[in-house]
Short mmCIF file of C-alpha atoms and ligand atoms in Angstrom, two decimals:
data_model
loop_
_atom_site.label_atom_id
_atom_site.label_comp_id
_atom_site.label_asym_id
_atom_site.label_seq_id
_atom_site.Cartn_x
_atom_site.Cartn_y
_atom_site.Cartn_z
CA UNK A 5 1.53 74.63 28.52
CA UNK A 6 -2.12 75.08 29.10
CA UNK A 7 -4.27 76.04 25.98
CA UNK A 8 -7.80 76.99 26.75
CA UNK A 9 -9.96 75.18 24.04
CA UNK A 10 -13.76 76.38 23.58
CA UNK A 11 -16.11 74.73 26.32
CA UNK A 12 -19.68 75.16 27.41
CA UNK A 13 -22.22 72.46 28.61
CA UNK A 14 -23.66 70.62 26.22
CA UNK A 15 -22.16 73.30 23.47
CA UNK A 16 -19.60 73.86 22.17
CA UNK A 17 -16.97 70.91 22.48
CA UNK A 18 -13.63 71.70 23.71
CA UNK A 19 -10.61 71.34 21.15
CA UNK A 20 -7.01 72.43 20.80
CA UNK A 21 -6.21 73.63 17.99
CA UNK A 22 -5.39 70.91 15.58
CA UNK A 23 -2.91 72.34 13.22
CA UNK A 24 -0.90 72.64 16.25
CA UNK A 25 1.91 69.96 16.47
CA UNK A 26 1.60 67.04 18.67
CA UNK A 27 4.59 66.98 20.75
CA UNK A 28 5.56 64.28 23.42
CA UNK A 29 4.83 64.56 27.08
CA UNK A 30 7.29 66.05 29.26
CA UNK A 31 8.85 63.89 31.38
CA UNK A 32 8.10 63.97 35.33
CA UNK A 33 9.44 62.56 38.08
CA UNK A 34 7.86 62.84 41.77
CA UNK A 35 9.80 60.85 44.24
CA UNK A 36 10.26 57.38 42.72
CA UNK A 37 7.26 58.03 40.02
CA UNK A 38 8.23 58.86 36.84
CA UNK A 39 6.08 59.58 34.23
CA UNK A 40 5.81 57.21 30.76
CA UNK A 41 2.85 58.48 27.94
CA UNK A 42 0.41 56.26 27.79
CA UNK A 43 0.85 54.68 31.44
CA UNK A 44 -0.10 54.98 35.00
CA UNK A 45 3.08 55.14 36.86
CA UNK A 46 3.27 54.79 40.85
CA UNK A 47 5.66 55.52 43.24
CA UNK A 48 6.58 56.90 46.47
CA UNK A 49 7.71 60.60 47.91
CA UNK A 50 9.56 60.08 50.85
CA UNK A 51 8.62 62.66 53.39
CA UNK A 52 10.00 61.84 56.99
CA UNK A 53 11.85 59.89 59.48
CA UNK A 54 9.90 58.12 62.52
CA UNK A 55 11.62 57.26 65.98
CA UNK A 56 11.00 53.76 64.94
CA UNK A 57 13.39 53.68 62.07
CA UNK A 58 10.16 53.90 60.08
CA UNK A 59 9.77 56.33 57.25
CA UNK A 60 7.29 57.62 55.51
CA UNK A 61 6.42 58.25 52.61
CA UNK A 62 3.34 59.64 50.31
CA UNK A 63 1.86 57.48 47.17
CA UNK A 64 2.48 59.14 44.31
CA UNK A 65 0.27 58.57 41.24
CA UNK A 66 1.54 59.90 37.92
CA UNK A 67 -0.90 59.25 35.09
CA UNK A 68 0.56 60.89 31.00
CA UNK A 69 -1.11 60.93 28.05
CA UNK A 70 0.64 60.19 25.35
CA UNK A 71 0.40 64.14 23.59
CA UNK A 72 1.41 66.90 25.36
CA UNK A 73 -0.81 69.19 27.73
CA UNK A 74 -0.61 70.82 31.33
CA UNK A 75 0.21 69.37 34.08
CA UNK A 76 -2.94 68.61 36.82
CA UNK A 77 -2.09 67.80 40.14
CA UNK A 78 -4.50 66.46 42.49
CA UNK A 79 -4.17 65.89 46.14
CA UNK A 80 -6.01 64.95 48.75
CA UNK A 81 -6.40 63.16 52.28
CA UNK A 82 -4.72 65.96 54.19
CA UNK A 83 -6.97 65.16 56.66
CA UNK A 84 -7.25 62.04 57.93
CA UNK A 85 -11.36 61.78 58.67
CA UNK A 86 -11.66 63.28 54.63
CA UNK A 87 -11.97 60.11 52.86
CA UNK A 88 -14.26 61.16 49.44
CA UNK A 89 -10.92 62.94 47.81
CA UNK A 90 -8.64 59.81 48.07
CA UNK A 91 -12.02 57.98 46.73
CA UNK A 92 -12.46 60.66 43.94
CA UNK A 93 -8.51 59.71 43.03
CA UNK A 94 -9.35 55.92 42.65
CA UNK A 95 -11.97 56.36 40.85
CA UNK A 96 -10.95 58.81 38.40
CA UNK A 97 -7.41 57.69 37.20
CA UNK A 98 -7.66 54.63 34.62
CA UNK A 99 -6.14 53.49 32.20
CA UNK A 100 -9.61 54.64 29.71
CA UNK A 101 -8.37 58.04 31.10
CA UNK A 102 -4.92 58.23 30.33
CA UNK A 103 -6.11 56.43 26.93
CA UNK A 104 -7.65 60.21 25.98
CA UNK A 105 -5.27 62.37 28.12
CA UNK A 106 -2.98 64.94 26.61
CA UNK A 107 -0.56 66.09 29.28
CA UNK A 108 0.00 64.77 32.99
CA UNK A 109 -2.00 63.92 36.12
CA UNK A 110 0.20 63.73 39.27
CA UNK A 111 -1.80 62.51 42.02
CA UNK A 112 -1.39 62.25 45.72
CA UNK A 113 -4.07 60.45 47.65
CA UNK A 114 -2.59 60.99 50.61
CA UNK A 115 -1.07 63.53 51.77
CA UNK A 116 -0.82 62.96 55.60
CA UNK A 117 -1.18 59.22 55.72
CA UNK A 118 -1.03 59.44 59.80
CA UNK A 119 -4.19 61.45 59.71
CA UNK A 120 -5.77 58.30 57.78
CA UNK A 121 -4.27 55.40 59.71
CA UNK A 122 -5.82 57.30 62.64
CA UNK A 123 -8.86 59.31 61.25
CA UNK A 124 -7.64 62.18 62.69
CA UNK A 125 -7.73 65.75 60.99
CA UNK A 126 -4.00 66.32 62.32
CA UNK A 127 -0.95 63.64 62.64
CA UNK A 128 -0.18 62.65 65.87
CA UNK A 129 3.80 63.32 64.76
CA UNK A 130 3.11 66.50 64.41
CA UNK A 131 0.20 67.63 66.02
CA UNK A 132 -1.14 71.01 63.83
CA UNK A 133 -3.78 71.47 61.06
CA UNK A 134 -1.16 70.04 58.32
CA UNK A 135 -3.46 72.23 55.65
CA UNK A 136 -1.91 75.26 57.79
CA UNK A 137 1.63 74.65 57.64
CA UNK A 138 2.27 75.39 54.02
CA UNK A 139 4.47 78.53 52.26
CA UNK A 140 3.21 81.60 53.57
CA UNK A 141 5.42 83.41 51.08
CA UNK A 142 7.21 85.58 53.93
CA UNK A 143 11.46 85.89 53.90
CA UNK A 144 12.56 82.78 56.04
CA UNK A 145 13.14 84.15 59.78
CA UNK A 146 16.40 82.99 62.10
CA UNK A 147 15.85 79.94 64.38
CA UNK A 148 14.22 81.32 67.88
CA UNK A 149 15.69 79.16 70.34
CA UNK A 150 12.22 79.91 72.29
CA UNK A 151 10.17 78.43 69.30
CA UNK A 152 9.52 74.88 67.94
CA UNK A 153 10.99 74.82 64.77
CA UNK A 154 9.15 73.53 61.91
CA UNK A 155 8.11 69.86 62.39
CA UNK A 156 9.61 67.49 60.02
CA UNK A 157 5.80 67.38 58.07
CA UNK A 158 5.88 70.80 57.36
CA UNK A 159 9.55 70.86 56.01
CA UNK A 160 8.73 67.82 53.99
CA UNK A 161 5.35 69.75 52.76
CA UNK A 162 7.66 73.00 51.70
CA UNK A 163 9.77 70.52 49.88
CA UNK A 164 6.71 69.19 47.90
CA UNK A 165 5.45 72.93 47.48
CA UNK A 166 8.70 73.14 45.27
CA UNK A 167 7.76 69.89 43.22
CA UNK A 168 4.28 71.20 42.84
CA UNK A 169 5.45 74.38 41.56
CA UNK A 170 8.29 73.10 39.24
CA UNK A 171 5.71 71.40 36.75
CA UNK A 172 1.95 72.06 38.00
CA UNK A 173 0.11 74.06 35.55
CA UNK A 174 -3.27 73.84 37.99
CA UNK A 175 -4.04 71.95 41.23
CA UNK A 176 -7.19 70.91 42.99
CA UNK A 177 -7.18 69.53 46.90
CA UNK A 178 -10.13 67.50 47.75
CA UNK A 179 -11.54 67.63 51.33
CA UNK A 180 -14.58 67.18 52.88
CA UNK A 181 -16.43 69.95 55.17
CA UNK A 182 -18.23 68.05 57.65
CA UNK A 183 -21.05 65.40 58.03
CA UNK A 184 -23.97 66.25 55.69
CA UNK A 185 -22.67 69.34 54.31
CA UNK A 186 -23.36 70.03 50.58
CA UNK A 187 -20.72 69.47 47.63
CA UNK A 188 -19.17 72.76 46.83
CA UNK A 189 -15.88 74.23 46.02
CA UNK A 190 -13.76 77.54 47.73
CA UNK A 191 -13.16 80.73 45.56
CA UNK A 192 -10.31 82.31 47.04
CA UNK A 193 -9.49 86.41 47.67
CA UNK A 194 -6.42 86.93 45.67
CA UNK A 195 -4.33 88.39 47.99
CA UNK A 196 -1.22 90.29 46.60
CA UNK A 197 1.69 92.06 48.17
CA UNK A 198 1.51 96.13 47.94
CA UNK A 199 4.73 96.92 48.10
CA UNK A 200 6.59 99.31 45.17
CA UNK A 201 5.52 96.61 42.91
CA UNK A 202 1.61 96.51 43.84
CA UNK A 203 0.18 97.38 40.34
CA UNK A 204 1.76 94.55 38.71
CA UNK A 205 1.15 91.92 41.89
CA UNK A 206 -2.25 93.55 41.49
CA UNK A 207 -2.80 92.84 38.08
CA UNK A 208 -1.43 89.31 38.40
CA UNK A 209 -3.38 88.44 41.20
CA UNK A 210 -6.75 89.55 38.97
CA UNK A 211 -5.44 87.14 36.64
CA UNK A 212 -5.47 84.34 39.10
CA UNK A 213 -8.63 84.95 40.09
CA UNK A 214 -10.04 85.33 36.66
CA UNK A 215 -8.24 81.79 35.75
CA UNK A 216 -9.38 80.28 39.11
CA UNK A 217 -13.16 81.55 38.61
CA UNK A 218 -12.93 79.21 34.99
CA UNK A 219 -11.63 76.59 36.38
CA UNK A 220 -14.46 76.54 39.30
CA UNK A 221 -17.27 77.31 36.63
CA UNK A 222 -16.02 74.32 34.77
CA UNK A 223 -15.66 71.95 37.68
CA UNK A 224 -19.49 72.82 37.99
CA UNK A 225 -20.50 72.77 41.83
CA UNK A 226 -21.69 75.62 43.98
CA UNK A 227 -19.46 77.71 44.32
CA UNK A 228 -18.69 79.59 47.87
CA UNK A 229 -16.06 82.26 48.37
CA UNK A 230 -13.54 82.21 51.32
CA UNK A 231 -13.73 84.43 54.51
CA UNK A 232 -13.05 87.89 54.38
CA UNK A 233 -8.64 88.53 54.18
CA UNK A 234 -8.60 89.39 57.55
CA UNK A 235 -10.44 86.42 58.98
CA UNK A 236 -8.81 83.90 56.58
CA UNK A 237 -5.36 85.36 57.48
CA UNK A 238 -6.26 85.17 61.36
CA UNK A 239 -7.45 81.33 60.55
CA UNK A 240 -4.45 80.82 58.58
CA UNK A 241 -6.00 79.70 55.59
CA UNK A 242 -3.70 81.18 53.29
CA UNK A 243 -1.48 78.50 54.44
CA UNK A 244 -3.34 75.98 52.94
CA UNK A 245 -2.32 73.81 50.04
CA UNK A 246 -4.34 75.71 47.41
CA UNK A 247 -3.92 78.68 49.00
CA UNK A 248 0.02 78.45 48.78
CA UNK A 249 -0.06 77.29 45.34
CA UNK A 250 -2.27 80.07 44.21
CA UNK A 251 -0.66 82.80 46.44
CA UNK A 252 3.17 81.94 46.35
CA UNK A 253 3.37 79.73 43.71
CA UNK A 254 1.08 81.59 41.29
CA UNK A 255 -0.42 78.45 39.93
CA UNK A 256 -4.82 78.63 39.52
CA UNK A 257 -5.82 76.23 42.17
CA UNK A 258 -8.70 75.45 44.17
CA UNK A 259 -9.97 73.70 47.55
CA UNK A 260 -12.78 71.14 47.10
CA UNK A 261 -15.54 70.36 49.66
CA UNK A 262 -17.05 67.07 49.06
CA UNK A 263 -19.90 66.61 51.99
CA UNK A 264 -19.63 63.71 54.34
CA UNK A 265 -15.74 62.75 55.14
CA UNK A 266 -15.79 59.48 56.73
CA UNK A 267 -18.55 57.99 54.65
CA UNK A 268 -18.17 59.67 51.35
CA UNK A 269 -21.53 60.08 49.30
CA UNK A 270 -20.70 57.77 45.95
CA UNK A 271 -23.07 60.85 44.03
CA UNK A 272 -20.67 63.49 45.75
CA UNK A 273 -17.74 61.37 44.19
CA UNK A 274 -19.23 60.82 40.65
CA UNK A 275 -19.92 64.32 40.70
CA UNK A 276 -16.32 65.42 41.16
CA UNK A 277 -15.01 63.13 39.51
CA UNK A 278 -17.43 64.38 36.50
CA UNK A 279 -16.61 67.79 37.72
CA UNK A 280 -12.49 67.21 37.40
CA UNK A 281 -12.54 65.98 34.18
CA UNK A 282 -14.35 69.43 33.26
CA UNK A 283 -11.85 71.23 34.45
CA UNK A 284 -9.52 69.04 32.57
CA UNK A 285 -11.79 69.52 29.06
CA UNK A 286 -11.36 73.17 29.99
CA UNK A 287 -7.33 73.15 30.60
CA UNK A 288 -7.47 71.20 27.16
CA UNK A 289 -6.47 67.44 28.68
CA UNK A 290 -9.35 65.83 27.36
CA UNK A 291 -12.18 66.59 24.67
CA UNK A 292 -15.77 66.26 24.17
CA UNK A 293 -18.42 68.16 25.49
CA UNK A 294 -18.40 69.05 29.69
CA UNK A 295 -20.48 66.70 31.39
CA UNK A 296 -23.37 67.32 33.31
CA UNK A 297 -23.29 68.01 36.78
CA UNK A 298 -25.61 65.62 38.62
CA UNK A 299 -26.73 63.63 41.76
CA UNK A 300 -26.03 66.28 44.09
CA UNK A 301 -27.23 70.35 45.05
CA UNK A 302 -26.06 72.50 42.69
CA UNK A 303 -27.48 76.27 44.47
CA UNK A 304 -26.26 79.58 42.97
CA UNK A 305 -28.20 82.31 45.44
CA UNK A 306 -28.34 84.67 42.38
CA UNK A 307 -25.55 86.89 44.01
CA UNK A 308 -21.60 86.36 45.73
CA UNK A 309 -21.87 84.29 48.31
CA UNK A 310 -18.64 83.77 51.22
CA UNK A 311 -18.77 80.87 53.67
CA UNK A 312 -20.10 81.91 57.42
CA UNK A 313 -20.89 79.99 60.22
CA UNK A 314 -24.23 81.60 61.57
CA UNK A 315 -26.69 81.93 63.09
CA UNK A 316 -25.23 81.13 66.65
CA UNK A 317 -26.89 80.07 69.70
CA UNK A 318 -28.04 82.63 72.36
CA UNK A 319 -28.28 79.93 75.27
CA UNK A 320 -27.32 76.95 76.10
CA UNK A 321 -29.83 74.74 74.29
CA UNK A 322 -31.21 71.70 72.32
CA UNK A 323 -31.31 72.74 68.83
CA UNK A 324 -33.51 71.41 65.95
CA UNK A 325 -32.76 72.44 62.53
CA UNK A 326 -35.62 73.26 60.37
CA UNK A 327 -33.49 73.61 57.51
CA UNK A 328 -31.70 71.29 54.82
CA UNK A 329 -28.43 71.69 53.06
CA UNK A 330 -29.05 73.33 49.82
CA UNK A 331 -32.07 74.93 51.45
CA UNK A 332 -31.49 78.74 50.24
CA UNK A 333 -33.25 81.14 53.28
CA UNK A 334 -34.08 84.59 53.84
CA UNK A 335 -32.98 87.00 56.54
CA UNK A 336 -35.65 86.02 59.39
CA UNK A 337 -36.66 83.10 58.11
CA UNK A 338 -36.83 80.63 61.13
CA UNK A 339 -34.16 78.02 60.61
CA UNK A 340 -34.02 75.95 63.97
CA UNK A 341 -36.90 75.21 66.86
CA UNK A 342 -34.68 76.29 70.30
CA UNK A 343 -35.59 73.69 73.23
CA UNK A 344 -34.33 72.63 76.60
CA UNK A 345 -33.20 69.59 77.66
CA UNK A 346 -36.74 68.19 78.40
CA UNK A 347 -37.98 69.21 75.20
CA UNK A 348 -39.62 73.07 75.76
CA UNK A 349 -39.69 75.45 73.91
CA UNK A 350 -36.24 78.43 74.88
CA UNK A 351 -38.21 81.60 74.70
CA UNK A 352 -40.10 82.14 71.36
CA UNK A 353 -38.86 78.39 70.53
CA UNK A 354 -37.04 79.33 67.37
CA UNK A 355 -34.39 80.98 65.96
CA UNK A 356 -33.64 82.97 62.66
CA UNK A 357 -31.51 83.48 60.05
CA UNK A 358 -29.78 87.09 60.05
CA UNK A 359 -28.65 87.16 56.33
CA UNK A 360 -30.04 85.67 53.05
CA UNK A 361 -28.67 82.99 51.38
CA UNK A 362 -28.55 79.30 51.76
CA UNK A 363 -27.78 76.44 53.72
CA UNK A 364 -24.15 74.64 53.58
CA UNK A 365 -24.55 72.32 56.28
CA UNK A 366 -26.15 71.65 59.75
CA UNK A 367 -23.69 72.01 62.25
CA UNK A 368 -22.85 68.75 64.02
CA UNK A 369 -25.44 67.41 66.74
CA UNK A 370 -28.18 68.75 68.90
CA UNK A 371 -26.46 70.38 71.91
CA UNK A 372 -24.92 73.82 71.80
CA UNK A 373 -23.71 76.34 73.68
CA UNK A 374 -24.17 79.76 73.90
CA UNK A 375 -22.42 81.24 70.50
CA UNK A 376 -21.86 77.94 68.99
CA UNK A 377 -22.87 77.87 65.14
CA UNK A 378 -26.09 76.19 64.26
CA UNK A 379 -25.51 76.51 60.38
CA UNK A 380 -23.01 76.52 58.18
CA UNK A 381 -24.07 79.45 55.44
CA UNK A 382 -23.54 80.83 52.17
CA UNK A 383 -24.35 84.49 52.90
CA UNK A 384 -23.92 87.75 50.62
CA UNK A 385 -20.59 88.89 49.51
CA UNK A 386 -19.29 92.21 49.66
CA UNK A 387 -16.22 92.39 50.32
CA UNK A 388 -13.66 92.64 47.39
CA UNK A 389 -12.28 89.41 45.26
CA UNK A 390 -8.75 90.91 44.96
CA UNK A 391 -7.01 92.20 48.01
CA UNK A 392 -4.06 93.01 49.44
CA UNK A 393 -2.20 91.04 52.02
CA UNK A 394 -3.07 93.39 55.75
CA UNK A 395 -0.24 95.85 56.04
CA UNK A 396 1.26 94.00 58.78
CA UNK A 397 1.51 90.70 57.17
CA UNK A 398 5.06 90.27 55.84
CA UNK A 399 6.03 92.54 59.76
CA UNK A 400 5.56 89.84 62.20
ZN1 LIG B 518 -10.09 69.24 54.99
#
């Protein structure tokens, strides 16, 4: 069971209470993993059948302590071209770890292992967004004879939702947005169910997010919110790993961004590493003070900020980007020269930011279309933290 101890940078240290009895470790088993204090165990979960007679299976990593304490898991490389969370994995379970670990780390480095043999964002067995295919929480529907049923990889993934949520006190998925992007981590909406029962799904989903926003002020990176519930519905996000956990299996999780994916930043990887063994000093696995965040952009823009992909371009053009990742602008500040293909200046030659806030990432290349996203921002916040699921969500 997770007991908060006292934390704060350089502070306060964090400790469990020391009258309280030392108790062994639960025992857990994932796949053919099973958990011994004071060891790294490894084994495999298997997950699905190929043509070939092959199956598959994902590596299962389950480090114990040798006192008791939550339960962590950690996945990552759910996407096959986001290699820094697998590399934040490797680098952060050893033995020196365990050695000062009360409770349990189960880790899974790779969670569609297609993806990485490929470097492709989806499996070619099963060719969706496999951080889309997770519990939605809605009643199981008949079989449409019309539809593709679920592909083997997402009933394997519900199967593993189960295991998550039979002994995971909090989770973390490492990913990576996209080349040069900063390090930061999601805060998700809460959404909750308003049915008869909405005060109380209410009040627990306040709860979540309250637990959620510790765990991401411990961790210790900038911190973005999700789209809007609407949008993030509409992108099926809440289908996502964390998202599922959080949402259906009640459990504070998060989503981590960790820049570059196919040439992970070794500073982006310290730093999370750094940044999950905070979180751990804050769920009470580990003491000692919190480490210091460093190496990479830390920005707060001194008010909410959501994720939004903005401005866009007007015509199809060369773009330039006069701005840097971390960079925080101002609404009409110029953030990209506009050009045409022999190097002229589009109109007034430059284009502007609409909203304050700061920079997450240049979008990818030089060439865009008309509407295409030059930037990826962290723009002001209004709408709420806590909100309910669109009243046709659990219709269709
Ligand atoms: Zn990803």
């Amino acid at each position: 069971m997770a007991r908060h101890g006292q934390w704060a940078l350089g502070g306060l240290s964090s400790s469990l209470d020391k009258n309280e009895e030392n108790t062994m470790p639960k025992i857990i088993t994932v796949g053919t993993a099973t958990s011994e204090p004071g060891t790294i165990q490894y084994g495999q979960w298997e997950t699905l059948g190929h043509p070939t007679g092959h199956v598959e299976f994902l590596p299962v990593i389950i480090a114990q302590g040798k006192e008791d304490g939550p339960c962590f898991w950690l996945t990552a490389g759910i996407h096959g071209v986001e290699q820094a969370g697998p590399t934040v994995l490797y680098r952060l379970i050893t033995q020196e770890l365990v050695d000062r670990l009360r409770g349990t780390i189960v880790a899974i480095p790779a969670l569609n292992p297609a993806g990485l043999r490929t470097m492709k964002r989806e499996p070619y067995h099963a060719p969706e967004d496999p951080n889309r295919m997770w519990p939605d929480g809605k009643p199981a529907k008949p079989p449409d004879p019309d539809k593709q049923p679920p592909s083997s990889l997402e009933k394997a993934y519900t199967r593993l939702f189960d295991e998550i949520v039979a002994s995971a006190a909090h989770v973390i998925d490492y990913h990576n947005a996209w080349t040069g992007s900063i390090s930061f981590a999601f805060r998700d909406r809460v959404l909750y169910h308003a049915d008869q029962e909405a005060d109380r799904h209410k009040a627990e989903a306040e709860s979540l997010a309250a637990t959620q926003f510790e765990m991401l002020q411990a961790y210790g990176h900038t911190i973005i919110t999700e789209f809007p519930a609407e949008k993030y519905i509409d992108e099926k996000l809440h289908r996502s790993v964390t998202a599922a956990t959080l949402f259906v299996g009640k459990i504070p999780s998060f989503t981590v961004e960790l820049g570059t994916g196919d040439m992970p930043d070794p500073a982006i990887v310290a730093a999370a590493v750094a940044g999950t063994r905070n979180v751990m000093r804050w769920a009470g696995m580990l003491d000692g003070n919190l480490e210091r965040i460093e190496g990479i952009k830390v920005v707060d823009a001194g008010f909410p900020v959501r994720r939004c992909g903005t401005p866009r371009a007007e015509t199809a053009c060369v773009v330039l980007h006069l701005v840097e990742p971390g960079d925080k602008v101002r609404a009409g500040d110029p953030v990209a020269e506009v050009r045409d293909i022999w190097g002229r200046p589009v109109g007034d030659g430059l284009l502007h930011s609409e909203y304050d806030g700061f920079v997450i990432g240049r979008s990818h290349g030089i060439y865009y279309y008309p509407g295409d996203e030059v930037l990826g921002m962290a723009i002001r916040d209004d709408a709420p933290l806590i909100a309910p699921y669109p009243a046709d969500y659990y219709k269709d």
